[in-house]
Short mmCIF file of C-alpha atoms and ligand atoms in Angstrom, two decimals:
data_model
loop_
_atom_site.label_atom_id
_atom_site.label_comp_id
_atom_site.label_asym_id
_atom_site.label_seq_id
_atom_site.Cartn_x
_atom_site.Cartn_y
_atom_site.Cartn_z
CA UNK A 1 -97.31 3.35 -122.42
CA UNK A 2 -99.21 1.86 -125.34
CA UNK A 3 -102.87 1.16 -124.11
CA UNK A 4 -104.23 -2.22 -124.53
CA UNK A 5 -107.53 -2.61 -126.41
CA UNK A 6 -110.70 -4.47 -125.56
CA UNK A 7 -112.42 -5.12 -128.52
CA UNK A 8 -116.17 -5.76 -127.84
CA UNK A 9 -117.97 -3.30 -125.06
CA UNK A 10 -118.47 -3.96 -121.69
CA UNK A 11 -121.76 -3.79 -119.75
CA UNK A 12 -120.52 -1.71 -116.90
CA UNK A 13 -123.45 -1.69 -113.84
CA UNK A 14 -122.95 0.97 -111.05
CA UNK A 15 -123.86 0.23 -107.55
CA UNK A 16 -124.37 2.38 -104.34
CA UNK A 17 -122.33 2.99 -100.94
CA UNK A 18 -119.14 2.26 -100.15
CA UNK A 19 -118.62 -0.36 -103.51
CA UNK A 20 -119.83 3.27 -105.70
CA UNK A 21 -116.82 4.83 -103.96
CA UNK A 22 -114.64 2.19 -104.38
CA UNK A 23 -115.73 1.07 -107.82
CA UNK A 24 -114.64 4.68 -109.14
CA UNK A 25 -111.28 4.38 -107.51
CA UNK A 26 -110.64 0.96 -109.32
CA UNK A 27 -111.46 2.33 -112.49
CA UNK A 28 -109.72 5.42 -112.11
CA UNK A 29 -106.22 4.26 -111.00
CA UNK A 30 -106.24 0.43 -112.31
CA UNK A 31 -108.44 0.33 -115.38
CA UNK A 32 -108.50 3.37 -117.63
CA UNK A 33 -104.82 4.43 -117.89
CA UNK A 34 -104.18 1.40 -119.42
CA UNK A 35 -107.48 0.18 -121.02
CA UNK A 36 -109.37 2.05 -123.80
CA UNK A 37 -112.76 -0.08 -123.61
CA UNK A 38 -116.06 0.54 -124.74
CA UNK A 39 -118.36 0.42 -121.39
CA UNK A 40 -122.10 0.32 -121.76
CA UNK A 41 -122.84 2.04 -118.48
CA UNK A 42 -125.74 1.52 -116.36
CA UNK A 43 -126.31 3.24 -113.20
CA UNK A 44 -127.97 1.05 -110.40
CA UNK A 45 -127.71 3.45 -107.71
CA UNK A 46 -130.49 3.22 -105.80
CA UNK A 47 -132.31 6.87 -106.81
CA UNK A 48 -131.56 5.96 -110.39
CA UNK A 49 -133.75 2.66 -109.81
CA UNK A 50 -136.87 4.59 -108.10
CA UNK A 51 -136.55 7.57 -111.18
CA UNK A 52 -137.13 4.52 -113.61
CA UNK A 53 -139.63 2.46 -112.14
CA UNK A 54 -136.79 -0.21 -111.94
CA UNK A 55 -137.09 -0.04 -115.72
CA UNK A 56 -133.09 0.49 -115.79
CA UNK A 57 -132.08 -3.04 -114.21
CA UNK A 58 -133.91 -5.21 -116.28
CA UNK A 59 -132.49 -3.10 -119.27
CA UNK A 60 -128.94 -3.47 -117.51
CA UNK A 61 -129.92 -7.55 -117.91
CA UNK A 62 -130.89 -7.76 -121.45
CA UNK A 63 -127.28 -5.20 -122.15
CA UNK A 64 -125.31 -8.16 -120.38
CA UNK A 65 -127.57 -11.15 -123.24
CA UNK A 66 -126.59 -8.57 -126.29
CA UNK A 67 -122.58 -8.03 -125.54
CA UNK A 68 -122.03 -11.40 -123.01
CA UNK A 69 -120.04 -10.05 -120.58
CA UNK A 70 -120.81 -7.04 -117.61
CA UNK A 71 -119.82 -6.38 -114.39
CA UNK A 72 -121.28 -5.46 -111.48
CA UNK A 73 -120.84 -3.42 -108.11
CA UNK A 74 -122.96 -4.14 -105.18
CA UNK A 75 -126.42 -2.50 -104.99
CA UNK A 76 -129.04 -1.50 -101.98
CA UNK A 77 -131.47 -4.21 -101.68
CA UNK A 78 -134.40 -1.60 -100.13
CA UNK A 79 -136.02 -2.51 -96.97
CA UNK A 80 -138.31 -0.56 -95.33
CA UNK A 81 -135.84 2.00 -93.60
CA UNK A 82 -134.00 2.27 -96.99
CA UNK A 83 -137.55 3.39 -97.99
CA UNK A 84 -137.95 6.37 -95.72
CA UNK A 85 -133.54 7.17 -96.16
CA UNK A 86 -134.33 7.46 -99.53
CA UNK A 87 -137.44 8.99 -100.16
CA UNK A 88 -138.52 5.47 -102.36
CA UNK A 89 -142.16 5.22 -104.10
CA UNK A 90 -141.59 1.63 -103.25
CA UNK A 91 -139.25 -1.38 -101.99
CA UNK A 92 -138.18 -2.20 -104.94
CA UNK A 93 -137.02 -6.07 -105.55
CA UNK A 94 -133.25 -6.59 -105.16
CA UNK A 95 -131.71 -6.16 -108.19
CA UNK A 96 -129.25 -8.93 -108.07
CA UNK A 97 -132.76 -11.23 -108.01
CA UNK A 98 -134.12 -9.41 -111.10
CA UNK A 99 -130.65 -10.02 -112.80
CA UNK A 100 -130.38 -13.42 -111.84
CA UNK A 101 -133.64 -14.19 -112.70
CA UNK A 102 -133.44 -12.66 -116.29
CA UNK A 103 -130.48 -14.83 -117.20
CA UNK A 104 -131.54 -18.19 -114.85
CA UNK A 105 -128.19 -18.39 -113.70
CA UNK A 106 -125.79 -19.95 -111.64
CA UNK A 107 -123.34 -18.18 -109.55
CA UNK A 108 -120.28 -19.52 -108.38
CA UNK A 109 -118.22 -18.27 -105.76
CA UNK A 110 -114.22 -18.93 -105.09
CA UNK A 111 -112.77 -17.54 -102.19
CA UNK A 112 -109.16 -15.46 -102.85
CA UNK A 113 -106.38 -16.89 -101.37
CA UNK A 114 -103.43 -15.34 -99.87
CA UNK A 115 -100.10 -16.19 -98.33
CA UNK A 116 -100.65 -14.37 -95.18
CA UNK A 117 -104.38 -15.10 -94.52
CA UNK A 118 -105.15 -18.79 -93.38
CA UNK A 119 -108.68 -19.94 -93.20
CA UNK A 120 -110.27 -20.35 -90.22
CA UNK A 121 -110.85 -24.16 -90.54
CA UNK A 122 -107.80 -25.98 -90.18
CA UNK A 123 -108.49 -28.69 -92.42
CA UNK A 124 -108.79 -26.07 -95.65
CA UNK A 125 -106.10 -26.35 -98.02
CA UNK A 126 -107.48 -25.75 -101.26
CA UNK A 127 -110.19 -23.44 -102.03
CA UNK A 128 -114.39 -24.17 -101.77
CA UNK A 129 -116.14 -22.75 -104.76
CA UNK A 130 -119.70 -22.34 -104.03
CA UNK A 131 -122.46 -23.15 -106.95
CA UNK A 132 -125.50 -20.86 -105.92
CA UNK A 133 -128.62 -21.52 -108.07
CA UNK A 134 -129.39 -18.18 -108.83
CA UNK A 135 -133.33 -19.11 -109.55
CA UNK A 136 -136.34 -19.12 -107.55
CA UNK A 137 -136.99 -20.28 -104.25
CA UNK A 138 -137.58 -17.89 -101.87
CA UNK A 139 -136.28 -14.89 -103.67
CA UNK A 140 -139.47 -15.08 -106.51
CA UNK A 141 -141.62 -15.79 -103.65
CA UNK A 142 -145.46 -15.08 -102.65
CA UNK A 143 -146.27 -13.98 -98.99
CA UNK A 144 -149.33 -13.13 -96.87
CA UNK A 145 -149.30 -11.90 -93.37
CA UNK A 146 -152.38 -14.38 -92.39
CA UNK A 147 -154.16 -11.60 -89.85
CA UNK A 148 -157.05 -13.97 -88.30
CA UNK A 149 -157.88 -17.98 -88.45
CA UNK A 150 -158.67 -19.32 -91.65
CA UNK A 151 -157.59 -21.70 -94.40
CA UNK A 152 -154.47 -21.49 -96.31
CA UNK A 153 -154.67 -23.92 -99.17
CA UNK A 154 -151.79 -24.30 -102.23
CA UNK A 155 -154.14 -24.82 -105.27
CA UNK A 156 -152.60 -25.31 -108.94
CA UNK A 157 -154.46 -25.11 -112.11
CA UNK A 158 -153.48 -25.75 -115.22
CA UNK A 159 -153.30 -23.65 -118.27
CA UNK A 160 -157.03 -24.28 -119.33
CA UNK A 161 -158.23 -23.25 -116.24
CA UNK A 162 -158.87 -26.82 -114.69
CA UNK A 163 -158.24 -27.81 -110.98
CA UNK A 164 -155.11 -30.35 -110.83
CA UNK A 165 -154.41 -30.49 -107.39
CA UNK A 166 -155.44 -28.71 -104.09
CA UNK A 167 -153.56 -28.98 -100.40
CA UNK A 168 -153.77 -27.87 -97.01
CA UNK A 169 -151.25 -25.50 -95.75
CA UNK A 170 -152.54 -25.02 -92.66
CA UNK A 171 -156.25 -24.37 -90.80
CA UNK A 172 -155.13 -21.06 -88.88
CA UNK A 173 -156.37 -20.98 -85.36
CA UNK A 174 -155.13 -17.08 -85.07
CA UNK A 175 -152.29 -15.04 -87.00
CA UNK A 176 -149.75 -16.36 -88.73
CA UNK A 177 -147.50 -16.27 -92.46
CA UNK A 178 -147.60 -18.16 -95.29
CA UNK A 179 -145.03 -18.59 -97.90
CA UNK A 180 -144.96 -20.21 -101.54
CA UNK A 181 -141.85 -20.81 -103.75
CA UNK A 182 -141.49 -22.77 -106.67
CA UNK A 183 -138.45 -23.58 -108.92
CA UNK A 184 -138.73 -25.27 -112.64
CA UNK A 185 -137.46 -28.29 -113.96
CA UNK A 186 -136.09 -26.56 -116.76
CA UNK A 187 -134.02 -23.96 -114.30
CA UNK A 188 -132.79 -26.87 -111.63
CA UNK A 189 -131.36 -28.90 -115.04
CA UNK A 190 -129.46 -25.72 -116.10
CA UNK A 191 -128.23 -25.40 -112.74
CA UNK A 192 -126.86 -29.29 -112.46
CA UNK A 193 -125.69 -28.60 -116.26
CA UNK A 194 -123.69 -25.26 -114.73
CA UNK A 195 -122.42 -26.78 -111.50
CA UNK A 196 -120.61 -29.82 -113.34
CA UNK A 197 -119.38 -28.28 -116.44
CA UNK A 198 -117.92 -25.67 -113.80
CA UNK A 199 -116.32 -27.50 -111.85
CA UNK A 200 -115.10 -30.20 -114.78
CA UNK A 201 -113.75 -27.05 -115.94
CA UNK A 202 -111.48 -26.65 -112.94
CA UNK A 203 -111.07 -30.22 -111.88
CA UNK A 204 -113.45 -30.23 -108.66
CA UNK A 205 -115.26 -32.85 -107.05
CA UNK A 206 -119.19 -31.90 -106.97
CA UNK A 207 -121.11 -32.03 -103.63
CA UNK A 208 -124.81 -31.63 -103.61
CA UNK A 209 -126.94 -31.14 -100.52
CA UNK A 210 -130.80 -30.85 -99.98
CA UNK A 211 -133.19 -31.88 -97.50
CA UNK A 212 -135.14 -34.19 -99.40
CA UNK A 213 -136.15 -36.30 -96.74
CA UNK A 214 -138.08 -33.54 -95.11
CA UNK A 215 -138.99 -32.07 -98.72
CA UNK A 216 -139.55 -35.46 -100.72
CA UNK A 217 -141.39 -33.32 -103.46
CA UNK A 218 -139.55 -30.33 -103.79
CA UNK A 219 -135.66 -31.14 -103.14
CA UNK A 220 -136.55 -34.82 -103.93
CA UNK A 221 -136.86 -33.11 -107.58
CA UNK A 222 -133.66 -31.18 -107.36
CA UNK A 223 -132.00 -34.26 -106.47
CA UNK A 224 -133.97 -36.32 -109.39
CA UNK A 225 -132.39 -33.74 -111.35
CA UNK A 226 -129.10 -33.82 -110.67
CA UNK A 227 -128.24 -37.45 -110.08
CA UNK A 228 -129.77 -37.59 -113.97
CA UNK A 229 -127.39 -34.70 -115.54
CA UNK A 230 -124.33 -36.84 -113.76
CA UNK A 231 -125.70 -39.73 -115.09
CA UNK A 232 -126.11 -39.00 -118.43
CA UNK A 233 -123.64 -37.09 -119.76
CA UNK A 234 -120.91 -36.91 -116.96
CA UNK A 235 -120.28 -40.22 -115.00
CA UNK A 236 -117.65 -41.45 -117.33
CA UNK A 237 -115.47 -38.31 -117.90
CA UNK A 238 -115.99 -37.88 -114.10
CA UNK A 239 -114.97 -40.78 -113.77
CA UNK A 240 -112.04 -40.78 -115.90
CA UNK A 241 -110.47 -37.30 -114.20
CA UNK A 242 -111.01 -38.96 -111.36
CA UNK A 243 -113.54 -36.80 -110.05
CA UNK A 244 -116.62 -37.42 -107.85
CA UNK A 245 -120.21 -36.41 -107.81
CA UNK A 246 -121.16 -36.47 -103.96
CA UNK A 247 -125.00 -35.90 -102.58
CA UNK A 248 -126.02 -35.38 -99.49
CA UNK A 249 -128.12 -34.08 -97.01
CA UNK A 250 -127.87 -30.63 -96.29
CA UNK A 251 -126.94 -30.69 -92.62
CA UNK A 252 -124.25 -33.38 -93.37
CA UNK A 253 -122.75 -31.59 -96.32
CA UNK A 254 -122.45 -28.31 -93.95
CA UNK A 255 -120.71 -30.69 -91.17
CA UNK A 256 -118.38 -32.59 -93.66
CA UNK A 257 -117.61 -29.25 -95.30
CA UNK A 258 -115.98 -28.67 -92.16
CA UNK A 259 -113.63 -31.83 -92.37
CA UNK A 260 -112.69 -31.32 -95.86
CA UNK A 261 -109.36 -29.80 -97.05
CA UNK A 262 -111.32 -28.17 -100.31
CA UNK A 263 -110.97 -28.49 -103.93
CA UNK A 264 -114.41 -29.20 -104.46
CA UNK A 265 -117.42 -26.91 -105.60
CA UNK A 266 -120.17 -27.09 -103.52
CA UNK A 267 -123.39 -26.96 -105.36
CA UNK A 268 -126.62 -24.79 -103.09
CA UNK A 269 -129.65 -24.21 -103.63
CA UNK A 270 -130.59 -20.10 -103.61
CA UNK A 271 -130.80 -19.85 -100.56
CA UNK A 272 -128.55 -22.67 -99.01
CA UNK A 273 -125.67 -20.74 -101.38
CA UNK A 274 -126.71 -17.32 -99.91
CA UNK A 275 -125.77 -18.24 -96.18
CA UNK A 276 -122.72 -20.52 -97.13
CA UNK A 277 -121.23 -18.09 -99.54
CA UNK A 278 -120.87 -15.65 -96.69
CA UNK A 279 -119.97 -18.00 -94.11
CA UNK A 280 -117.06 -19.32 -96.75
CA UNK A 281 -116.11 -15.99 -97.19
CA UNK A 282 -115.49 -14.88 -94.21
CA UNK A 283 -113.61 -18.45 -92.83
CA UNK A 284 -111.50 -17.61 -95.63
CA UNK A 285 -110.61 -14.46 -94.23
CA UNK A 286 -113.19 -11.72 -94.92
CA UNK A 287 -116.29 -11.12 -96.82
CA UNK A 288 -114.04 -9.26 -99.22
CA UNK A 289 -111.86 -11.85 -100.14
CA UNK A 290 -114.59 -14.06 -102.41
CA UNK A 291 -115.38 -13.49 -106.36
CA UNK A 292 -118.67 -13.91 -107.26
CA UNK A 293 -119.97 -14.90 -111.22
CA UNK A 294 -123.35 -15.05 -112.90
CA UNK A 295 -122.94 -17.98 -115.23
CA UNK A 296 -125.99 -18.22 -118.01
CA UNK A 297 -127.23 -21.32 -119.70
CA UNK A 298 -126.47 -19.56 -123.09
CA UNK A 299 -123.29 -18.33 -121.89
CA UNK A 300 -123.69 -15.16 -120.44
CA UNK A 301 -121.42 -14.00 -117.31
CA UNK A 302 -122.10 -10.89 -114.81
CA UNK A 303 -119.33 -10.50 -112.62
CA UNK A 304 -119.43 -8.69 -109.11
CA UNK A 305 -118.20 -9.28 -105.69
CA UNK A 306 -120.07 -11.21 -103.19
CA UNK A 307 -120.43 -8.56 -100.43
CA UNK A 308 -122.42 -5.62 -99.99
CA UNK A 309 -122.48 -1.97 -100.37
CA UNK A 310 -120.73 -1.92 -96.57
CA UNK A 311 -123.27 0.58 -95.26
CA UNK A 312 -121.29 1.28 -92.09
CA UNK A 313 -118.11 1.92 -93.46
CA UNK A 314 -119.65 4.87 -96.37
CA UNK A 315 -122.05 6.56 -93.27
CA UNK A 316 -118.52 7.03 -91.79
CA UNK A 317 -116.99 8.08 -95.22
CA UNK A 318 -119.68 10.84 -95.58
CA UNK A 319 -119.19 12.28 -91.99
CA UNK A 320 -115.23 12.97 -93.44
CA UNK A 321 -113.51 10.64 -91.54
CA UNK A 322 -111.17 7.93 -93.14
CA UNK A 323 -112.05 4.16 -94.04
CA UNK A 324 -110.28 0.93 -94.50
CA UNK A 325 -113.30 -1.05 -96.85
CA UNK A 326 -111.48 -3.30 -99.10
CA UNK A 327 -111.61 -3.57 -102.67
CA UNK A 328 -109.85 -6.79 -103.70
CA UNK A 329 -113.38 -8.76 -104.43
CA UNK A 330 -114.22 -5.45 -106.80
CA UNK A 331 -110.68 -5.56 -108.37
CA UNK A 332 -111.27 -9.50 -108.87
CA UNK A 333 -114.72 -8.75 -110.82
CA UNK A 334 -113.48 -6.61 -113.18
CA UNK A 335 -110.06 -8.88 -113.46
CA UNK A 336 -112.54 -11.77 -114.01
CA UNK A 337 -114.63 -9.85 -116.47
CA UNK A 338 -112.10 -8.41 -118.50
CA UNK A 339 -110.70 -11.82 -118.65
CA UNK A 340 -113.88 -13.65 -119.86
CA UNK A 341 -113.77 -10.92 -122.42
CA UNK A 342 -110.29 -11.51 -123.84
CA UNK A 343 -111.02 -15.65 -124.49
CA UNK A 344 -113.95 -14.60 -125.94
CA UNK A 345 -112.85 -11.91 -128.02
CA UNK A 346 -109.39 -13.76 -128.24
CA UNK A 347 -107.43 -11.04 -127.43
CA UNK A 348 -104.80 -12.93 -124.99
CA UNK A 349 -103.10 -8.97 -124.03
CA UNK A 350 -106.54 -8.67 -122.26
CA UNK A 351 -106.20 -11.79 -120.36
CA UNK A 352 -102.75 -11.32 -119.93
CA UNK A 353 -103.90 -7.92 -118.11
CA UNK A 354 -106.67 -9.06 -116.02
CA UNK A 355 -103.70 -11.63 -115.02
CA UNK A 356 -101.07 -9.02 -113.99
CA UNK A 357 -104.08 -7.12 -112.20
CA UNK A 358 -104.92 -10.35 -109.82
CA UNK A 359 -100.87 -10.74 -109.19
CA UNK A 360 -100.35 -6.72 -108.07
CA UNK A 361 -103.61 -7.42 -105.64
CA UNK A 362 -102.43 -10.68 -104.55
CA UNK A 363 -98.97 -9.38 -103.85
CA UNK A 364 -99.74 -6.13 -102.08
CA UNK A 365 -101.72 -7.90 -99.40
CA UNK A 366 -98.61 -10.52 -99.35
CA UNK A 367 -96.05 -8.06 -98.85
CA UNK A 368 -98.27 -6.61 -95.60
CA UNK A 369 -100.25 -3.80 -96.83
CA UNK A 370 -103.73 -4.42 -96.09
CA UNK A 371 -107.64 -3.19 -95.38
CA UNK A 372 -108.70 -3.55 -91.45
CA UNK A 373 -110.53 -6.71 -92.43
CA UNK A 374 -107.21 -8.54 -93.23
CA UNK A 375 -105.30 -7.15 -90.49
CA UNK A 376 -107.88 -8.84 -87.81
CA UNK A 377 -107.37 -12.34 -89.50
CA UNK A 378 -103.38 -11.76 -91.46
CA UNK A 379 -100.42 -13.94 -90.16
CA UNK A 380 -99.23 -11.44 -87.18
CA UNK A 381 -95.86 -9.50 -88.87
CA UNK A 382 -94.52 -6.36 -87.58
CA UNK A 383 -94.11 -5.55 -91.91
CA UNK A 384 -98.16 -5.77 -92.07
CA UNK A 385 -99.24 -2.35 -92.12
CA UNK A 386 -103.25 -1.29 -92.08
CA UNK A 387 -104.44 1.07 -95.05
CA UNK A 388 -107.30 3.36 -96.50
CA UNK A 389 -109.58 2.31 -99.32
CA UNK A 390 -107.48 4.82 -101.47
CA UNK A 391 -104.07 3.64 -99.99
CA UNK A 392 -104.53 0.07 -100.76
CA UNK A 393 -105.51 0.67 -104.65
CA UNK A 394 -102.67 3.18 -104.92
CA UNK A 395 -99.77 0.42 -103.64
CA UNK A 396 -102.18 -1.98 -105.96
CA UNK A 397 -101.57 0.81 -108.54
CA UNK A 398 -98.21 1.67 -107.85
CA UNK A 399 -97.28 -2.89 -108.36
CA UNK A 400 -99.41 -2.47 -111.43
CA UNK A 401 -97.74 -0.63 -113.37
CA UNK A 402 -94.46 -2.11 -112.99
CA UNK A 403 -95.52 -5.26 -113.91
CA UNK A 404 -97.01 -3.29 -117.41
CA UNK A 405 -93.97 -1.71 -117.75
P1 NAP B 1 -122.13 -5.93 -96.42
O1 NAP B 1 -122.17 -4.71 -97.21
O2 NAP B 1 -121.56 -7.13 -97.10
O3 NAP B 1 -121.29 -5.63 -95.11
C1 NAP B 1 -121.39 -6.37 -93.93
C2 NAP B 1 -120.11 -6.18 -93.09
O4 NAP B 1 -119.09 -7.02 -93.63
C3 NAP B 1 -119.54 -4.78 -93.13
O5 NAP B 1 -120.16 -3.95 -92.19
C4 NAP B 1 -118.09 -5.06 -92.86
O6 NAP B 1 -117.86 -5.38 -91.51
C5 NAP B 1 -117.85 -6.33 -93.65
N1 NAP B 1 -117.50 -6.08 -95.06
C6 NAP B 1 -118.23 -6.38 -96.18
N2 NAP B 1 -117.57 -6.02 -97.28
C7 NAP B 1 -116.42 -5.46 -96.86
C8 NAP B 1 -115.32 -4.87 -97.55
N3 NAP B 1 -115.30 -4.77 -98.88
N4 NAP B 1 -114.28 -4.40 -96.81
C9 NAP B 1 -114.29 -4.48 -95.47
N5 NAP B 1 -115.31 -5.03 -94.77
C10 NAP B 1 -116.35 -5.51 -95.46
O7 NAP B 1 -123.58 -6.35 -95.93
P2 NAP B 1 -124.75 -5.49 -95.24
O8 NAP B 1 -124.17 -4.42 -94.40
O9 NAP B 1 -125.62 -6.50 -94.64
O10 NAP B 1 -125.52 -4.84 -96.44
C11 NAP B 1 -125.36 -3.50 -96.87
C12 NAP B 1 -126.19 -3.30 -98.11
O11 NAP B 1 -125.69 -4.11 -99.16
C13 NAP B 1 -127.65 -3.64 -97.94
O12 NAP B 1 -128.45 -2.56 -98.38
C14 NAP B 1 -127.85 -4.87 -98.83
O13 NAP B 1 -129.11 -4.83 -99.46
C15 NAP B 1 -126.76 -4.73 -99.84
N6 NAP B 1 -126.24 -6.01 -100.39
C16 NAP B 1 -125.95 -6.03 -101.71
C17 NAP B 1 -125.37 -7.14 -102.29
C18 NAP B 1 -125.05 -7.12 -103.74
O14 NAP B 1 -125.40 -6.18 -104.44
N7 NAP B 1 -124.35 -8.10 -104.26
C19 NAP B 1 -125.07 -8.25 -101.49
C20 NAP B 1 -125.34 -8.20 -100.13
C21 NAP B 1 -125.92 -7.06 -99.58
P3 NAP B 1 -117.43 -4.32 -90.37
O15 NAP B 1 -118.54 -3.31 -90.30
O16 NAP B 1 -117.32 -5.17 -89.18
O17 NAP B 1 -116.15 -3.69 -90.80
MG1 MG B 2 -125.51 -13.55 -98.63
#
C-alpha cells in the first residue's frame, strides 16, 4: 500500500498517563503505516516539564504559530500530591492554560455521536458544541490566603504610575481568600469573533450566557462585547441562514440547555465551558466521546481530546493488569488535525484519510465493540462486546485498513 503524504509538519505534543499509552498505540497501528508525515515532537510529560523549567511548553506553543496545526494528548495539571509523586521543584501551571494563553484562543467542543449511545437528555437530537474562551479568568489568576483581619483593596494604576481607581474587597474580621481575574477587551472580541464564525461555519444557532446582573462590570462587558460583534458584522447573514444569536443568563442557559434538542454552539466563558464541556460529555455518553480544538485569532488550531490523562485507569495499567480506557476522543484529534492540515495544505487524500479514520471508529463502536465507558451507557445488545485499550484500536485498525484498501 502506497503511503499517503502530508506535506507540511505536524506539531506533535506528548502527554502523560493513560492518553501517553494510548497516544502511542494510535500512532502505531492507525497513523504511521499509512502516513509518512513530518512531526515536530514535543514531549509534555510531566518530568520533561520540571527538567526544563516549563521552558518546553511554551516552545511547544510558538511550534503550533510557525507550522499552524499540532495536536495534543492530555497532560498532568500538578497539584500538590503530583508534587511529592513526582519529585517536582514546583507546581507548575497547567499546560493547557499556558497553551491557551499563548494563542488567546477559543476552544470548541462537539460531542461524537454514535448509533448505539443515546444521550442522556431526552430532548438531544443533534449535537451541542461548546465555545470555551480559552483566556483569562480564573485560570491567569492572583490569590492570597488572607491569614489575619485586614484590608483587601483592588487598586489599578495606569501605565505612568498614577492611581485610577481603588475598591474595597473586603475589611477582614479574621482569615479568609481573595481572588483577582481579569480578561481583555481585545481577548473577549476574539472570542465573540471565534464563537460566530464557528458556528456560521456549521450552521448553529449561538447561545451566550453570563451573569451580568450579579457582575454588571465584568460579564456586563462580555456581553457589551458580544451583542456588538453580532451586530456589526453578523445580524444579517445570521439572519439570512436563518440562524439566531441567543443571550442569556447563565443559570437559564444551563436550564434551557436541558430542553433543547441541540444544533446550537453554546458559547462559555473559561470557566463556565470547563464544567459544561464535561457535563456535555459525559450526557453524551462518556467523557471520551467529545473532540476538543484550540481555535486562534490568526488561525492557528491545537487539537486534543477533552478528558484527562485517566489516572486510575494507568495506576492499574502499571500494576499489569488489563484496562478498557478509550481512545476514540484521541483518534478524533489527530483525525481532526490531520484534516485541518489537508484544506490547508490542499491535499484532499489527507482529508479523505482523516475521513475514513472517523468512519472505522464510528463503526467499530456501532457494530458492538466497545471501551467499559460505552458499555455502561450503549443500547443493551447481546452483539456489544467490552474491549481493552489495545483491542479496540486493533478492530479500529483491522476496519481501517479495509476501507484504504
Ligand atoms: P480524567 O482523566 O478525565 O478522568 C476522569 C474519569 O473519567 C476517569 O477516571 C474515567 O472514569 C473517566 N474517563 C476519562 N477519560 C476516559 C477515557 N478515555 N476512557 C474511559 N474513561 C475515561 O480526569 P481526572 O482523573 O480528574 O484527571 C487526571 C489528570 O488529568 C489530572 O492530573 C489532570 O490534571 C489531568 N487533566 C488533563 C487535561 C488535559 O490535558 N486536557 C484535562 C483534564 C484533566 P472511571 O475511573 O470511572 O472509569
Ligand atoms: Mg473540565
Amino acid at each position: 500500500m502506497n503511503k499517503i503524504t502530508v506535506k507540511t509538519p505536524i506539531v506533535e505534543i506528548d502527554g502523560d498517563e493513560m492518553t501517553r499509552v494510548m497516544w502511542q498505540m494510535v500512532k502505531d497501528l492507525l497513523l504511521l503505516p499509512y502516513l509518512t508525515m513530518d512531526l515536530v515532537y514535543y514531549d509534555l510529560q510531566l518530568k520533561k516539564r520540571d527538567e526544563t523549567d516549563d521552558k518546553i511548553t511554551l516552545e511547544a506553543a510558538e511550534a503550533i504559530k510557525k507550522y499552524g496545526v499540532g495536536v495534543k494528548c492530555a497532560t498532568i495539571t500538578p497539584n500538590k500530591d503530583r508534587v511529592k509523586e513526582y519529585n517536582l521543584k514546583k507546581e507548575w501551571s497547567s499546560p493547557n492554560g499556558t497553551i491557551r494563553a499563548a494563542l488567546d484562543g477559543t476552544v470548541f467542543r462537539a460531542p461524537i455521536l454514535v448509533k448505539n449511545v443515546l444521550p442522556a437528555v431526552r430532548s438531544w437530537k443533534k449535537p451541542i458544541h461548546i465555545g470555551r474562551h480559552a483566556y483569562g479568568d480564573v485560570y491567569k489568576n492572583c490569590e492570597y490566603r488572607v491569614p489575619e483581619a485586614g484590608k483587601a483593596e483592588l487598586v489599578f494604576s495606569n501605565i505612568d504610575g498614577k492611581e485610577l481607581w481603588r475598591g474595597t474587597i473586603q475589611d477582614f474580621k479574621g482569615p479568609g481568600i481573595i481572588q483577582g481575574i481579569h480578561n481583555t477587551d481585545k481577548s473577549i472580541a476574539s472570542f465573540a469573533k471565534a464563537c460566530f464564525t464557528y458556528a456560521y461555519d456549521q450552521k448553529l444557532h449561538v447561545w451566550f450566557g453570563a451573569k451580568d446582573t450579579i457582575s454588571k462590570t465584568y460579564d456586563g462587558q462580555f456581553k457589551k462585547i458580544f451583542e456588538q460583534e453580532y451586530q456589526t458584522n453578523w445580524k444579517a447573514k445570521f439572519e439570512e441562514a436563518k440562524l439566531d444569536y441567543f443571550f442569556t443568563l447563565i443559570d437559564d442557559a444551563v436550564a434551557r440547555v436541558m430542553k433543547t434538542e441541540g444544533g446550537l454552539l453554546w458559547a462559555c466563558k473559561n470557566y463556565d465551558g470547563d464544567v459544561m464541556s464535561d457535563m456535555l460529555g459525559s450526557a453524551y455518553g462518556s467523557l471520551a466521546m467529545m473532540t476538543s480544538v484550540l481555535v486562534s485569532p490568526q488561525g492557528f488550531y491545537e487539537f486534543e481530546a477533552s478528558h484527562g490523562t485517566v489516572q486510575k485507569h494507568y495506576y492499574k495499567y502499571l500494576k499489569g493488569e488489563k484496562v478498557s480506557s478509550n481512545s476514540m476522543a484521541l483518534i478524533f484529534a489527530w483525525s481532526g488535525c490531520l484534516r485541518k492540515r489537508g484544506e490547508i495544505d490542499k491535499t484532499p487524500e489527507v482529508v479523505e484519510f482523516a475521513k475514513k479514520l472517523e468512519e472505522a471508529a464510528l463503526e467499530t463502536v456501532e457494530s458492538g465493540i466497545m471501551t467499559g465507558d460505552l458499555m455502561l451507557v450503549a443500547t443493551p445488545n447481546p452483539k456489544n462486546r467490552q474491549v481493552y485499550t489495545e483491542e479496540f484500536i486493533a478492530e479500529v485498525a483491522k476496519r481501517l485498513r479495509t476501507k484504504l484498501e
